[in-house]
Amino acid sequence: MRLSRSSTVVLSAALLLAASLPSAFAADADAAATPASPSTGSETDDAPTIEIFGKRRTSPITPELLQRLGGIEGAREWVGMMTDNMRLSYPLRQKLLRFQTPEQRADLDQLLLDTMLGMPLDVQKSTVEKVERLELTEEEFNMITEAVMETCDESSLSFRDCNRILASIRPVGLYARGF
């Protein structure tokens, strides 16, 4: 299912609204932060959890979605495509100048990949600090959402899979925004 440009903008606005109202999702975040016991057999048993930026979260990336991405290496390529799409926007390209060397770019991609997959962070503290100093505007935050949606379209991922990816990288976006 392909979305029209106007549907993508509406979705972006809805996601931005959801991201700017964290109290509306506090109960969900608290519920996700408590891992299910092994005897319950609930869906969260297989979902990886991660402690990122001081909070424990459950990754919305399912094993099936990871398989559709082509495994971890496919997800790594997908993240690279996403950051390429982010750099197509002049304002984002200017913000991402702190990540211009191949090593810095690899660190940013690794941070996004680790967050997306719910894995322990395998990046330097300086990378996390650079993300914090991005201070994205609302418009730039929306541009990142559009870059994610474009990458999903290029990868022929479903709307549902794309929403899961957006939700999985949300902690990095919240950390980087300045509004």
GROMACS .gro file of C-alpha atoms in nm:
model
  179
    1MET     CA    1   0.000   0.000   0.000
    2ARG     CA    2   0.148   0.332  -0.105
    3LEU     CA    3   0.053   0.657   0.063
    4SER     CA    4   0.002   0.982  -0.117
    5ARG     CA    5   0.222   1.276  -0.025
    6SER     CA    6  -0.067   1.438   0.166
    7SER     CA    7  -0.125   1.117   0.365
    8THR     CA    8   0.242   1.110   0.453
    9VAL     CA    9   0.227   1.470   0.575
   10VAL     CA   10  -0.083   1.395   0.784
   11LEU     CA   11   0.089   1.088   0.929
   12SER     CA   12   0.399   1.296   1.003
   13ALA     CA   13   0.190   1.556   1.182
   14ALA     CA   14   0.014   1.286   1.385
   15LEU     CA   15   0.344   1.126   1.483
   16LEU     CA   16   0.488   1.462   1.576
   17LEU     CA   17   0.185   1.536   1.792
   18ALA     CA   18   0.222   1.197   1.958
   19ALA     CA   19   0.592   1.262   2.020
   20SER     CA   20   0.524   1.604   2.168
   21LEU     CA   21   0.268   1.465   2.413
   22PRO     CA   22   0.475   1.209   2.605
   23SER     CA   23   0.233   1.215   2.899
   24ALA     CA   24  -0.034   1.059   2.678
   25PHE     CA   25   0.195   0.762   2.627
   26ALA     CA   26   0.341   0.745   2.978
   27ALA     CA   27   0.120   0.453   3.078
   28ASP     CA   28   0.218   0.262   2.762
   29ALA     CA   29   0.586   0.338   2.820
   30ASP     CA   30   0.562   0.221   3.182
   31ALA     CA   31   0.384  -0.095   3.072
   32ALA     CA   32   0.646  -0.158   2.805
   33ALA     CA   33   0.922  -0.094   3.057
   34THR     CA   34   0.805  -0.387   3.270
   35PRO     CA   35   0.908  -0.708   3.100
   36ALA     CA   36   0.650  -0.985   3.101
   37SER     CA   37   0.731  -1.287   3.311
   38PRO     CA   38   0.844  -1.594   3.115
   39SER     CA   39   0.541  -1.795   3.227
   40THR     CA   40   0.282  -1.557   3.075
   41GLY     CA   41   0.360  -1.637   2.712
   42SER     CA   42   0.269  -1.283   2.609
   43GLU     CA   43   0.402  -1.112   2.296
   44THR     CA   44   0.651  -0.905   2.496
   45ASP     CA   45   0.846  -1.218   2.590
   46ASP     CA   46   1.020  -1.215   2.250
   47ALA     CA   47   1.054  -0.838   2.223
   48PRO     CA   48   1.399  -0.711   2.313
   49THR     CA   49   1.423  -0.438   2.574
   50ILE     CA   50   1.680  -0.164   2.585
   51GLU     CA   51   1.782   0.098   2.832
   52ILE     CA   52   1.841   0.413   2.631
   53PHE     CA   53   1.879   0.762   2.760
   54GLY     CA   54   1.792   0.646   3.110
   55LYS     CA   55   1.466   0.465   3.029
   56ARG     CA   56   1.396   0.099   2.963
   57ARG     CA   57   1.195   0.038   2.647
   58THR     CA   58   1.063  -0.254   2.447
   59SER     CA   59   1.157  -0.250   2.080
   60PRO     CA   60   0.857  -0.254   1.845
   61ILE     CA   61   1.071  -0.427   1.580
   62THR     CA   62   0.942  -0.782   1.553
   63PRO     CA   63   1.151  -1.077   1.435
   64GLU     CA   64   0.932  -1.086   1.123
   65LEU     CA   65   1.006  -0.720   1.044
   66LEU     CA   66   1.375  -0.780   1.100
   67GLN     CA   67   1.353  -1.069   0.854
   68ARG     CA   68   1.175  -0.848   0.597
   69LEU     CA   69   1.457  -0.595   0.634
   70GLY     CA   70   1.708  -0.870   0.554
   71GLY     CA   71   1.831  -0.943   0.904
   72ILE     CA   72   2.069  -0.721   1.098
   73GLU     CA   73   2.282  -0.645   0.791
   74GLY     CA   74   1.970  -0.550   0.595
   75ALA     CA   75   1.859  -0.326   0.881
   76ARG     CA   76   2.205  -0.167   0.881
   77GLU     CA   77   2.170  -0.093   0.507
   78TRP     CA   78   1.818   0.043   0.567
   79VAL     CA   79   1.949   0.283   0.834
   80GLY     CA   80   2.220   0.397   0.591
   81MET     CA   81   1.952   0.465   0.328
   82MET     CA   82   1.752   0.659   0.585
   83THR     CA   83   2.046   0.882   0.682
   84ASP     CA   84   2.117   0.935   0.310
   85ASN     CA   85   1.755   1.050   0.269
   86MET     CA   86   1.791   1.277   0.571
   87ARG     CA   87   2.093   1.442   0.407
   88LEU     CA   88   1.886   1.523   0.096
   89SER     CA   89   1.716   1.796   0.299
   90TYR     CA   90   1.935   2.107   0.320
   91PRO     CA   91   1.837   2.200   0.680
   92LEU     CA   92   1.903   1.845   0.802
   93ARG     CA   93   2.228   1.824   0.607
   94GLN     CA   94   2.344   2.138   0.791
   95LYS     CA   95   2.245   1.989   1.128
   96LEU     CA   96   2.422   1.663   1.048
   97LEU     CA   97   2.757   1.830   0.974
   98ARG     CA   98   2.875   1.702   1.313
   99PHE     CA   99   2.854   1.356   1.160
  100GLN     CA  100   3.043   1.421   0.836
  101THR     CA  101   3.347   1.193   0.869
  102PRO     CA  102   3.296   0.825   0.783
  103GLU     CA  103   3.361   0.729   1.147
  104GLN     CA  104   3.109   0.983   1.281
  105ARG     CA  105   2.850   0.877   1.027
  106ALA     CA  106   2.906   0.511   1.115
  107ASP     CA  107   2.856   0.600   1.484
  108LEU     CA  108   2.526   0.779   1.408
  109ASP     CA  109   2.408   0.488   1.195
  110GLN     CA  110   2.507   0.244   1.472
  111LEU     CA  111   2.317   0.449   1.733
  112LEU     CA  112   2.005   0.446   1.515
  113LEU     CA  113   2.043   0.075   1.439
  114ASP     CA  114   2.097  -0.021   1.803
  115THR     CA  115   1.797   0.186   1.908
  116MET     CA  116   1.581   0.048   1.627
  117LEU     CA  117   1.664  -0.312   1.713
  118GLY     CA  118   1.644  -0.266   2.090
  119MET     CA  119   2.008  -0.363   2.133
  120PRO     CA  120   2.251  -0.229   2.394
  121LEU     CA  121   2.415   0.086   2.265
  122ASP     CA  122   2.751   0.021   2.103
  123VAL     CA  123   2.855   0.382   2.040
  124GLN     CA  124   3.077   0.636   2.206
  125LYS     CA  125   2.930   0.878   2.458
  126SER     CA  126   3.040   1.164   2.232
  127THR     CA  127   2.798   1.044   1.962
  128VAL     CA  128   2.506   1.056   2.205
  129GLU     CA  129   2.615   1.405   2.315
  130LYS     CA  130   2.627   1.521   1.951
  131VAL     CA  131   2.273   1.394   1.899
  132GLU     CA  132   2.160   1.584   2.208
  133ARG     CA  133   2.313   1.906   2.072
  134LEU     CA  134   2.126   1.881   1.741
  135GLU     CA  135   1.830   2.072   1.890
  136LEU     CA  136   1.601   1.994   1.600
  137THR     CA  137   1.317   2.231   1.522
  138GLU     CA  138   0.966   2.100   1.469
  139GLU     CA  139   1.013   2.137   1.093
  140GLU     CA  140   1.341   1.941   1.100
  141PHE     CA  141   1.180   1.673   1.317
  142ASN     CA  142   0.908   1.640   1.050
  143MET     CA  143   1.177   1.617   0.780
  144ILE     CA  144   1.327   1.317   0.959
  145THR     CA  145   0.984   1.153   0.968
  146GLU     CA  146   0.953   1.216   0.594
  147ALA     CA  147   1.299   1.065   0.536
  148VAL     CA  148   1.190   0.753   0.725
  149MET     CA  149   0.870   0.732   0.518
  150GLU     CA  150   1.063   0.776   0.192
  151THR     CA  151   1.307   0.503   0.295
  152CYS     CA  152   1.012   0.275   0.370
  153ASP     CA  153   0.868   0.348   0.024
  154GLU     CA  154   1.206   0.278  -0.141
  155SER     CA  155   1.226  -0.049   0.051
  156SER     CA  156   0.863  -0.145  -0.022
  157LEU     CA  157   0.789  -0.178   0.349
  158SER     CA  158   0.428  -0.171   0.461
  159PHE     CA  159   0.272   0.122   0.642
  160ARG     CA  160   0.260  -0.088   0.962
  161ASP     CA  161   0.629  -0.180   0.938
  162CYS     CA  162   0.720   0.183   0.881
  163ASN     CA  163   0.522   0.290   1.187
  164ARG     CA  164   0.708   0.029   1.392
  165ILE     CA  165   1.041   0.164   1.271
  166LEU     CA  166   0.934   0.520   1.354
  167ALA     CA  167   0.832   0.409   1.702
  168SER     CA  168   1.159   0.223   1.750
  169ILE     CA  169   1.380   0.524   1.675
  170ARG     CA  170   1.156   0.767   1.867
  171PRO     CA  171   1.389   0.783   2.171
  172VAL     CA  172   1.670   0.924   1.957
  173GLY     CA  173   1.433   1.179   1.802
  174LEU     CA  174   1.304   1.293   2.139
  175TYR     CA  175   1.659   1.329   2.262
  176ALA     CA  176   1.762   1.538   1.959
  177ARG     CA  177   1.474   1.781   1.945
  178GLY     CA  178   1.497   2.133   2.076
  179PHE     CA  179   1.128   2.229   2.093
   0.00000   0.00000   0.00000
